[in-house]
Amino acid sequence: QVQLVESGGGLVRAGGSLRLSCAASGSIFRINVMAWYRQAPGKQRELLATITSSGNTNYADSVKGRFTISRVTAKNTVYLYMNSLRPEDTAVYYCNVGVESISGLNGDYWGQGTQVTVSS
């Protein structure tokens, strides 16, 4: 019922920047929370950042001060601005969106993932 399309991944040198985007569409009545995760090869999925409907944000210690999460509510879109990238940031990045559907039911949905590779 809800589709998330991610974009913005790619190859970047250490110290560089990238912007990821995630656009939600479908039977959405309201978005309650938006989040970014990543998963590196051989590692567990890691929660990086969240933003609530009230605009409150939280960040993992590994990215605090370097990454910024933001949203454009009217466009159902969340962004992750990544600065001062390090090789250890290399991973597949996923967005996750918690929504209230037009029917009134709540659920969460995942994007397809986008690869970020940081070279030294």
mmCIF file of N, CA and C in Angstrom:
data_model
loop_
_atom_site.group_PDB
_atom_site.id
_atom_site.type_symbol
_atom_site.label_atom_id
_atom_site.label_comp_id
_atom_site.label_asym_id
_atom_site.label_seq_id
_atom_site.Cartn_x
_atom_site.Cartn_y
_atom_site.Cartn_z
ATOM 1 N N GLN A 1 0.826 -1.208 0.000
ATOM 2 C CA GLN A 1 0.000 0.000 0.000
ATOM 3 C C GLN A 1 0.856 1.253 0.000
ATOM 4 N N VAL A 2 2.046 1.194 0.588
ATOM 5 C CA VAL A 2 2.959 2.324 0.659
ATOM 6 C C VAL A 2 4.270 1.935 0.004
ATOM 7 N N GLN A 3 4.762 2.792 -0.860
ATOM 8 C CA GLN A 3 6.026 2.586 -1.551
ATOM 9 C C GLN A 3 7.032 3.640 -1.116
ATOM 10 N N LEU A 4 8.274 3.212 -0.844
ATOM 11 C CA LEU A 4 9.370 4.109 -0.525
ATOM 12 C C LEU A 4 10.445 3.956 -1.591
ATOM 13 N N VAL A 5 10.861 5.067 -2.180
ATOM 14 C CA VAL A 5 11.887 5.063 -3.206
ATOM 15 C C VAL A 5 13.073 5.868 -2.707
ATOM 16 N N GLU A 6 14.234 5.209 -2.595
ATOM 17 C CA GLU A 6 15.452 5.845 -2.130
ATOM 18 C C GLU A 6 16.342 6.228 -3.305
ATOM 19 N N SER A 7 17.133 7.273 -3.111
ATOM 20 C CA SER A 7 18.109 7.682 -4.104
ATOM 21 C C SER A 7 19.226 8.459 -3.416
ATOM 22 N N GLY A 8 20.335 8.656 -4.131
ATOM 23 C CA GLY A 8 21.414 9.488 -3.645
ATOM 24 C C GLY A 8 22.688 8.761 -3.281
ATOM 25 N N GLY A 9 22.679 7.435 -3.258
ATOM 26 C CA GLY A 9 23.881 6.697 -2.932
ATOM 27 C C GLY A 9 24.913 6.769 -4.040
ATOM 28 N N GLY A 10 26.124 6.321 -3.719
ATOM 29 C CA GLY A 10 27.190 6.330 -4.699
ATOM 30 C C GLY A 10 28.540 6.174 -4.059
ATOM 31 N N LEU A 11 29.573 6.455 -4.843
ATOM 32 C CA LEU A 11 30.961 6.368 -4.416
ATOM 33 C C LEU A 11 31.488 7.759 -4.110
ATOM 34 N N VAL A 12 32.112 7.916 -2.947
ATOM 35 C CA VAL A 12 32.640 9.206 -2.536
ATOM 36 C C VAL A 12 33.951 8.991 -1.784
ATOM 37 N N ARG A 13 34.860 9.952 -1.878
ATOM 38 C CA ARG A 13 36.112 9.878 -1.146
ATOM 39 C C ARG A 13 35.923 10.265 0.318
ATOM 40 N N ALA A 14 36.798 9.757 1.177
ATOM 41 C CA ALA A 14 36.761 10.126 2.581
ATOM 42 C C ALA A 14 36.812 11.637 2.740
ATOM 43 N N GLY A 15 35.977 12.152 3.641
ATOM 44 C CA GLY A 15 35.860 13.577 3.843
ATOM 45 C C GLY A 15 34.793 14.242 3.001
ATOM 46 N N GLY A 16 34.251 13.515 2.042
ATOM 47 C CA GLY A 16 33.240 14.056 1.165
ATOM 48 C C GLY A 16 31.849 13.993 1.758
ATOM 49 N N SER A 17 30.860 14.374 0.937
ATOM 50 C CA SER A 17 29.473 14.464 1.381
ATOM 51 C C SER A 17 28.544 13.818 0.372
ATOM 52 N N LEU A 18 27.412 13.327 0.867
ATOM 53 C CA LEU A 18 26.333 12.806 0.044
ATOM 54 C C LEU A 18 25.005 13.173 0.689
ATOM 55 N N ARG A 19 23.969 13.254 -0.132
ATOM 56 C CA ARG A 19 22.610 13.434 0.351
ATOM 57 C C ARG A 19 21.749 12.281 -0.124
ATOM 58 N N LEU A 20 21.134 11.583 0.815
ATOM 59 C CA LEU A 20 20.186 10.531 0.507
ATOM 60 C C LEU A 20 18.768 11.074 0.631
ATOM 61 N N SER A 21 17.881 10.584 -0.206
ATOM 62 C CA SER A 21 16.479 10.961 -0.121
ATOM 63 C C SER A 21 15.606 9.719 -0.141
ATOM 64 N N CYS A 22 14.431 9.842 0.449
ATOM 65 C CA CYS A 22 13.468 8.755 0.510
ATOM 66 C C CYS A 22 12.083 9.360 0.383
ATOM 67 N N ALA A 23 11.389 9.033 -0.697
ATOM 68 C CA ALA A 23 10.066 9.578 -0.977
ATOM 69 C C ALA A 23 9.011 8.495 -0.811
ATOM 70 N N ALA A 24 8.008 8.774 -0.001
ATOM 71 C CA ALA A 24 6.919 7.840 0.252
ATOM 72 C C ALA A 24 5.700 8.213 -0.573
ATOM 73 N N SER A 25 4.994 7.201 -1.061
ATOM 74 C CA SER A 25 3.769 7.424 -1.811
ATOM 75 C C SER A 25 2.807 6.278 -1.547
ATOM 76 N N GLY A 26 1.544 6.495 -1.874
ATOM 77 C CA GLY A 26 0.524 5.484 -1.679
ATOM 78 C C GLY A 26 -0.581 5.962 -0.764
ATOM 79 N N SER A 27 -1.207 5.012 -0.082
ATOM 80 C CA SER A 27 -2.367 5.307 0.760
ATOM 81 C C SER A 27 -1.924 5.816 2.129
ATOM 82 N N ILE A 28 -1.352 7.011 2.141
ATOM 83 C CA ILE A 28 -0.826 7.628 3.357
ATOM 84 C C ILE A 28 -1.773 8.716 3.829
ATOM 85 N N PHE A 29 -2.195 8.598 5.086
ATOM 86 C CA PHE A 29 -2.959 9.654 5.718
ATOM 87 C C PHE A 29 -2.051 10.581 6.511
ATOM 88 N N ARG A 30 -1.101 9.989 7.237
ATOM 89 C CA ARG A 30 -0.194 10.766 8.054
ATOM 90 C C ARG A 30 1.087 9.967 8.282
ATOM 91 N N ILE A 31 2.226 10.652 8.242
ATOM 92 C CA ILE A 31 3.502 10.044 8.591
ATOM 93 C C ILE A 31 3.824 10.396 10.041
ATOM 94 N N ASN A 32 4.094 9.379 10.868
ATOM 95 C CA ASN A 32 4.344 9.576 12.286
ATOM 96 C C ASN A 32 5.831 9.682 12.611
ATOM 97 N N VAL A 33 6.669 8.878 11.963
ATOM 98 C CA VAL A 33 8.095 8.891 12.238
ATOM 99 C C VAL A 33 8.829 8.435 10.985
ATOM 100 N N MET A 34 10.017 8.993 10.776
ATOM 101 C CA MET A 34 10.869 8.612 9.659
ATOM 102 C C MET A 34 12.266 8.339 10.214
ATOM 103 N N ALA A 35 12.947 7.360 9.641
ATOM 104 C CA ALA A 35 14.235 6.943 10.175
ATOM 105 C C ALA A 35 15.153 6.479 9.056
ATOM 106 N N TRP A 36 16.449 6.515 9.342
ATOM 107 C CA TRP A 36 17.472 5.966 8.468
ATOM 108 C C TRP A 36 18.255 4.895 9.213
ATOM 109 N N TYR A 37 18.492 3.775 8.534
ATOM 110 C CA TYR A 37 19.311 2.676 9.021
ATOM 111 C C TYR A 37 20.421 2.404 8.015
ATOM 112 N N ARG A 38 21.426 1.643 8.441
ATOM 113 C CA ARG A 38 22.418 1.138 7.504
ATOM 114 C C ARG A 38 22.856 -0.256 7.933
ATOM 115 N N GLN A 39 23.353 -1.017 6.968
ATOM 116 C CA GLN A 39 23.872 -2.342 7.239
ATOM 117 C C GLN A 39 25.125 -2.560 6.397
ATOM 118 N N ALA A 40 26.254 -2.743 7.077
ATOM 119 C CA ALA A 40 27.521 -3.014 6.427
ATOM 120 C C ALA A 40 27.705 -4.516 6.279
ATOM 121 N N PRO A 41 28.538 -4.954 5.330
ATOM 122 C CA PRO A 41 28.759 -6.391 5.148
ATOM 123 C C PRO A 41 29.212 -7.064 6.443
ATOM 124 N N GLY A 42 28.546 -8.153 6.806
ATOM 125 C CA GLY A 42 28.888 -8.896 8.007
ATOM 126 C C GLY A 42 28.479 -8.237 9.303
ATOM 127 N N LYS A 43 27.737 -7.131 9.246
ATOM 128 C CA LYS A 43 27.332 -6.403 10.438
ATOM 129 C C LYS A 43 25.814 -6.392 10.567
ATOM 130 N N GLN A 44 25.343 -6.148 11.796
ATOM 131 C CA GLN A 44 23.917 -6.000 12.033
ATOM 132 C C GLN A 44 23.439 -4.631 11.567
ATOM 133 N N ARG A 45 22.138 -4.560 11.278
ATOM 134 C CA ARG A 45 21.545 -3.289 10.890
ATOM 135 C C ARG A 45 21.634 -2.289 12.040
ATOM 136 N N GLU A 46 21.997 -1.052 11.720
ATOM 137 C CA GLU A 46 22.235 -0.010 12.703
ATOM 138 C C GLU A 46 21.266 1.144 12.477
ATOM 139 N N LEU A 47 20.577 1.559 13.539
ATOM 140 C CA LEU A 47 19.726 2.744 13.480
ATOM 141 C C LEU A 47 20.594 3.992 13.569
ATOM 142 N N LEU A 48 20.449 4.897 12.604
ATOM 143 C CA LEU A 48 21.287 6.083 12.522
ATOM 144 C C LEU A 48 20.601 7.343 13.023
ATOM 145 N N ALA A 49 19.354 7.559 12.617
ATOM 146 C CA ALA A 49 18.686 8.822 12.908
ATOM 147 C C ALA A 49 17.191 8.662 12.780
ATOM 148 N N THR A 50 16.447 9.414 13.592
ATOM 149 C CA THR A 50 14.994 9.435 13.524
ATOM 150 C C THR A 50 14.501 10.870 13.582
ATOM 151 N N ILE A 51 13.330 11.095 13.012
ATOM 152 C CA ILE A 51 12.651 12.373 13.134
ATOM 153 C C ILE A 51 11.164 12.089 13.313
ATOM 154 N N THR A 52 10.555 12.688 14.335
ATOM 155 C CA THR A 52 9.160 12.449 14.663
ATOM 156 C C THR A 52 8.259 13.467 13.985
ATOM 157 N N SER A 53 6.955 13.255 14.121
ATOM 158 C CA SER A 53 5.990 14.174 13.530
ATOM 159 C C SER A 53 6.086 15.570 14.126
ATOM 160 N N SER A 54 6.595 15.675 15.349
ATOM 161 C CA SER A 54 6.776 16.973 15.985
ATOM 162 C C SER A 54 8.104 17.626 15.636
ATOM 163 N N GLY A 55 8.946 16.927 14.877
ATOM 164 C CA GLY A 55 10.222 17.474 14.465
ATOM 165 C C GLY A 55 11.394 17.119 15.356
ATOM 166 N N ASN A 56 11.184 16.332 16.403
ATOM 167 C CA ASN A 56 12.277 15.918 17.274
ATOM 168 C C ASN A 56 13.187 14.928 16.558
ATOM 169 N N THR A 57 14.491 15.086 16.724
ATOM 170 C CA THR A 57 15.471 14.226 16.075
ATOM 171 C C THR A 57 16.354 13.538 17.095
ATOM 172 N N ASN A 58 16.842 12.353 16.733
ATOM 173 C CA ASN A 58 17.819 11.613 17.508
ATOM 174 C C ASN A 58 18.840 11.013 16.558
ATOM 175 N N TYR A 59 20.085 10.904 17.029
ATOM 176 C CA TYR A 59 21.180 10.390 16.219
ATOM 177 C C TYR A 59 21.990 9.372 16.989
ATOM 178 N N ALA A 60 22.491 8.382 16.263
ATOM 179 C CA ALA A 60 23.447 7.461 16.839
ATOM 180 C C ALA A 60 24.771 8.174 17.079
ATOM 181 N N ASP A 61 25.500 7.728 18.106
ATOM 182 C CA ASP A 61 26.779 8.355 18.416
ATOM 183 C C ASP A 61 27.751 8.298 17.239
ATOM 184 N N SER A 62 27.646 7.257 16.420
ATOM 185 C CA SER A 62 28.576 7.084 15.326
ATOM 186 C C SER A 62 28.440 8.146 14.239
ATOM 187 N N VAL A 63 27.287 8.830 14.179
ATOM 188 C CA VAL A 63 27.060 9.812 13.126
ATOM 189 C C VAL A 63 26.720 11.191 13.667
ATOM 190 N N LYS A 64 26.532 11.327 14.958
ATOM 191 C CA LYS A 64 26.152 12.614 15.540
ATOM 192 C C LYS A 64 27.215 13.660 15.234
ATOM 193 N N GLY A 65 26.762 14.825 14.768
ATOM 194 C CA GLY A 65 27.663 15.890 14.393
ATOM 195 C C GLY A 65 28.109 15.848 12.951
ATOM 196 N N ARG A 66 27.894 14.730 12.267
ATOM 197 C CA ARG A 66 28.269 14.596 10.867
ATOM 198 C C ARG A 66 27.065 14.443 9.947
ATOM 199 N N PHE A 67 26.013 13.776 10.420
ATOM 200 C CA PHE A 67 24.821 13.525 9.613
ATOM 201 C C PHE A 67 23.667 14.364 10.134
ATOM 202 N N THR A 68 22.770 14.751 9.231
ATOM 203 C CA THR A 68 21.579 15.504 9.588
ATOM 204 C C THR A 68 20.371 14.895 8.897
ATOM 205 N N ILE A 69 19.315 14.607 9.669
ATOM 206 C CA ILE A 69 18.067 14.120 9.102
ATOM 207 C C ILE A 69 17.087 15.285 9.023
ATOM 208 N N SER A 70 16.344 15.356 7.928
ATOM 209 C CA SER A 70 15.341 16.397 7.755
ATOM 210 C C SER A 70 14.187 15.839 6.942
ATOM 211 N N ARG A 71 13.083 16.548 6.934
ATOM 212 C CA ARG A 71 11.915 16.095 6.187
ATOM 213 C C ARG A 71 11.208 17.265 5.519
ATOM 214 N N VAL A 72 10.490 16.963 4.453
ATOM 215 C CA VAL A 72 9.543 17.883 3.845
ATOM 216 C C VAL A 72 8.198 17.178 3.930
ATOM 217 N N THR A 73 7.437 17.518 4.949
ATOM 218 C CA THR A 73 6.225 16.781 5.276
ATOM 219 C C THR A 73 5.227 16.778 4.121
ATOM 220 N N ALA A 74 5.048 17.926 3.468
ATOM 221 C CA ALA A 74 4.073 18.030 2.392
ATOM 222 C C ALA A 74 4.406 17.126 1.213
ATOM 223 N N LYS A 75 5.674 16.735 1.070
ATOM 224 C CA LYS A 75 6.102 15.864 -0.014
ATOM 225 C C LYS A 75 6.366 14.433 0.443
ATOM 226 N N ASN A 76 6.098 14.123 1.715
ATOM 227 C CA ASN A 76 6.331 12.785 2.274
ATOM 228 C C ASN A 76 7.753 12.309 1.997
ATOM 229 N N THR A 77 8.709 13.192 2.184
ATOM 230 C CA THR A 77 10.093 12.910 1.844
ATOM 231 C C THR A 77 11.002 13.171 3.042
ATOM 232 N N VAL A 78 11.962 12.273 3.256
ATOM 233 C CA VAL A 78 12.962 12.425 4.300
ATOM 234 C C VAL A 78 14.335 12.405 3.648
ATOM 235 N N TYR A 79 15.251 13.208 4.177
ATOM 236 C CA TYR A 79 16.605 13.311 3.662
ATOM 237 C C TYR A 79 17.610 12.948 4.745
ATOM 238 N N LEU A 80 18.765 12.476 4.325
ATOM 239 C CA LEU A 80 19.900 12.286 5.205
ATOM 240 C C LEU A 80 21.101 12.973 4.573
ATOM 241 N N TYR A 81 21.538 14.069 5.183
ATOM 242 C CA TYR A 81 22.721 14.787 4.730
ATOM 243 C C TYR A 81 23.925 14.230 5.469
ATOM 244 N N MET A 82 24.883 13.711 4.724
ATOM 245 C CA MET A 82 26.041 13.045 5.285
ATOM 246 C C MET A 82 27.288 13.844 4.934
ATOM 247 N N ASN A 83 28.001 14.293 5.957
ATOM 248 C CA ASN A 83 29.230 15.057 5.792
ATOM 249 C C ASN A 83 30.390 14.341 6.463
ATOM 250 N N SER A 84 31.603 14.736 6.106
ATOM 251 C CA SER A 84 32.820 14.168 6.691
ATOM 252 C C SER A 84 32.781 12.648 6.673
ATOM 253 N N LEU A 85 32.456 12.088 5.534
ATOM 254 C CA LEU A 85 32.288 10.643 5.416
ATOM 255 C C LEU A 85 33.604 9.907 5.629
ATOM 256 N N ARG A 86 33.500 8.737 6.231
ATOM 257 C CA ARG A 86 34.629 7.882 6.551
ATOM 258 C C ARG A 86 34.454 6.523 5.888
ATOM 259 N N PRO A 87 35.544 5.793 5.646
ATOM 260 C CA PRO A 87 35.401 4.457 5.062
ATOM 261 C C PRO A 87 34.463 3.550 5.854
ATOM 262 N N GLU A 88 34.425 3.676 7.176
ATOM 263 C CA GLU A 88 33.545 2.856 7.982
ATOM 264 C C GLU A 88 32.071 3.204 7.806
ATOM 265 N N ASP A 89 31.751 4.280 7.093
ATOM 266 C CA ASP A 89 30.369 4.595 6.746
ATOM 267 C C ASP A 89 29.870 3.772 5.563
ATOM 268 N N THR A 90 30.744 3.024 4.919
ATOM 269 C CA THR A 90 30.354 2.212 3.773
ATOM 270 C C THR A 90 29.310 1.180 4.198
ATOM 271 N N ALA A 91 28.162 1.182 3.530
ATOM 272 C CA ALA A 91 27.054 0.300 3.891
ATOM 273 C C ALA A 91 25.920 0.500 2.901
ATOM 274 N N VAL A 92 24.903 -0.355 3.017
ATOM 275 C CA VAL A 92 23.641 -0.121 2.346
ATOM 276 C C VAL A 92 22.752 0.654 3.313
ATOM 277 N N TYR A 93 22.202 1.760 2.855
ATOM 278 C CA TYR A 93 21.391 2.637 3.688
ATOM 279 C C TYR A 93 19.920 2.447 3.349
ATOM 280 N N TYR A 94 19.094 2.321 4.386
ATOM 281 C CA TYR A 94 17.667 2.074 4.241
ATOM 282 C C TYR A 94 16.868 3.134 4.986
ATOM 283 N N CYS A 95 15.781 3.602 4.380
ATOM 284 C CA CYS A 95 14.840 4.428 5.113
ATOM 285 C C CYS A 95 13.688 3.569 5.616
ATOM 286 N N ASN A 96 13.084 4.003 6.702
ATOM 287 C CA ASN A 96 11.925 3.344 7.279
ATOM 288 C C ASN A 96 10.937 4.423 7.694
ATOM 289 N N VAL A 97 9.675 4.240 7.336
ATOM 290 C CA VAL A 97 8.649 5.245 7.591
ATOM 291 C C VAL A 97 7.471 4.597 8.287
ATOM 292 N N GLY A 98 7.077 5.146 9.426
ATOM 293 C CA GLY A 98 5.886 4.719 10.132
ATOM 294 C C GLY A 98 4.730 5.618 9.751
ATOM 295 N N VAL A 99 3.638 5.015 9.252
ATOM 296 C CA VAL A 99 2.536 5.791 8.693
ATOM 297 C C VAL A 99 1.200 5.344 9.267
ATOM 298 N N GLU A 100 0.253 6.259 9.222
ATOM 299 C CA GLU A 100 -1.156 5.942 9.406
ATOM 300 C C GLU A 100 -1.782 5.954 8.023
ATOM 301 N N SER A 101 -2.407 4.849 7.625
ATOM 302 C CA SER A 101 -2.985 4.743 6.298
ATOM 303 C C SER A 101 -4.327 5.456 6.228
ATOM 304 N N ILE A 102 -4.840 5.578 5.011
ATOM 305 C CA ILE A 102 -6.147 6.202 4.820
ATOM 306 C C ILE A 102 -7.232 5.431 5.567
ATOM 307 N N SER A 103 -7.065 4.106 5.702
ATOM 308 C CA SER A 103 -8.019 3.283 6.427
ATOM 309 C C SER A 103 -7.949 3.463 7.934
ATOM 310 N N GLY A 104 -6.920 4.152 8.434
ATOM 311 C CA GLY A 104 -6.767 4.377 9.855
ATOM 312 C C GLY A 104 -5.823 3.422 10.546
ATOM 313 N N LEU A 105 -5.245 2.471 9.836
ATOM 314 C CA LEU A 105 -4.319 1.506 10.416
ATOM 315 C C LEU A 105 -2.888 2.027 10.360
ATOM 316 N N ASN A 106 -2.100 1.651 11.362
ATOM 317 C CA ASN A 106 -0.695 2.042 11.426
ATOM 318 C C ASN A 106 0.202 0.918 10.927
ATOM 319 N N GLY A 107 1.321 1.284 10.325
ATOM 320 C CA GLY A 107 2.294 0.318 9.861
ATOM 321 C C GLY A 107 3.598 1.002 9.520
ATOM 322 N N ASP A 108 4.644 0.220 9.302
ATOM 323 C CA ASP A 108 5.916 0.782 8.890
ATOM 324 C C ASP A 108 6.403 0.093 7.623
ATOM 325 N N TYR A 109 7.178 0.829 6.832
ATOM 326 C CA TYR A 109 7.590 0.377 5.509
ATOM 327 C C TYR A 109 9.059 0.706 5.295
ATOM 328 N N TRP A 110 9.713 -0.130 4.496
ATOM 329 C CA TRP A 110 11.141 -0.010 4.215
ATOM 330 C C TRP A 110 11.395 0.388 2.768
ATOM 331 N N GLY A 111 12.419 1.216 2.575
ATOM 332 C CA GLY A 111 12.911 1.487 1.252
ATOM 333 C C GLY A 111 13.728 0.333 0.720
ATOM 334 N N GLN A 112 14.098 0.402 -0.566
ATOM 335 C CA GLN A 112 14.802 -0.708 -1.206
ATOM 336 C C GLN A 112 16.287 -0.749 -0.870
ATOM 337 N N GLY A 113 16.817 0.305 -0.279
ATOM 338 C CA GLY A 113 18.225 0.388 0.055
ATOM 339 C C GLY A 113 19.028 1.062 -1.038
ATOM 340 N N THR A 114 20.038 1.816 -0.630
ATOM 341 C CA THR A 114 20.945 2.458 -1.575
ATOM 342 C C THR A 114 22.374 2.319 -1.054
ATOM 343 N N GLN A 115 23.296 1.942 -1.936
ATOM 344 C CA GLN A 115 24.674 1.668 -1.552
ATOM 345 C C GLN A 115 25.468 2.958 -1.429
ATOM 346 N N VAL A 116 26.179 3.106 -0.311
ATOM 347 C CA VAL A 116 27.128 4.196 -0.099
ATOM 348 C C VAL A 116 28.501 3.577 0.111
ATOM 349 N N THR A 117 29.464 3.970 -0.707
ATOM 350 C CA THR A 117 30.823 3.470 -0.603
ATOM 351 C C THR A 117 31.772 4.645 -0.435
ATOM 352 N N VAL A 118 32.562 4.624 0.631
ATOM 353 C CA VAL A 118 33.506 5.695 0.942
ATOM 354 C C VAL A 118 34.913 5.139 0.805
ATOM 355 N N SER A 119 35.688 5.701 -0.093
ATOM 356 C CA SER A 119 37.054 5.254 -0.330
ATOM 357 C C SER A 119 38.032 6.070 0.501
ATOM 358 N N SER A 120 39.142 5.446 0.899
ATOM 359 C CA SER A 120 40.143 6.112 1.709
ATOM 360 C C SER A 120 41.131 6.867 0.847
#
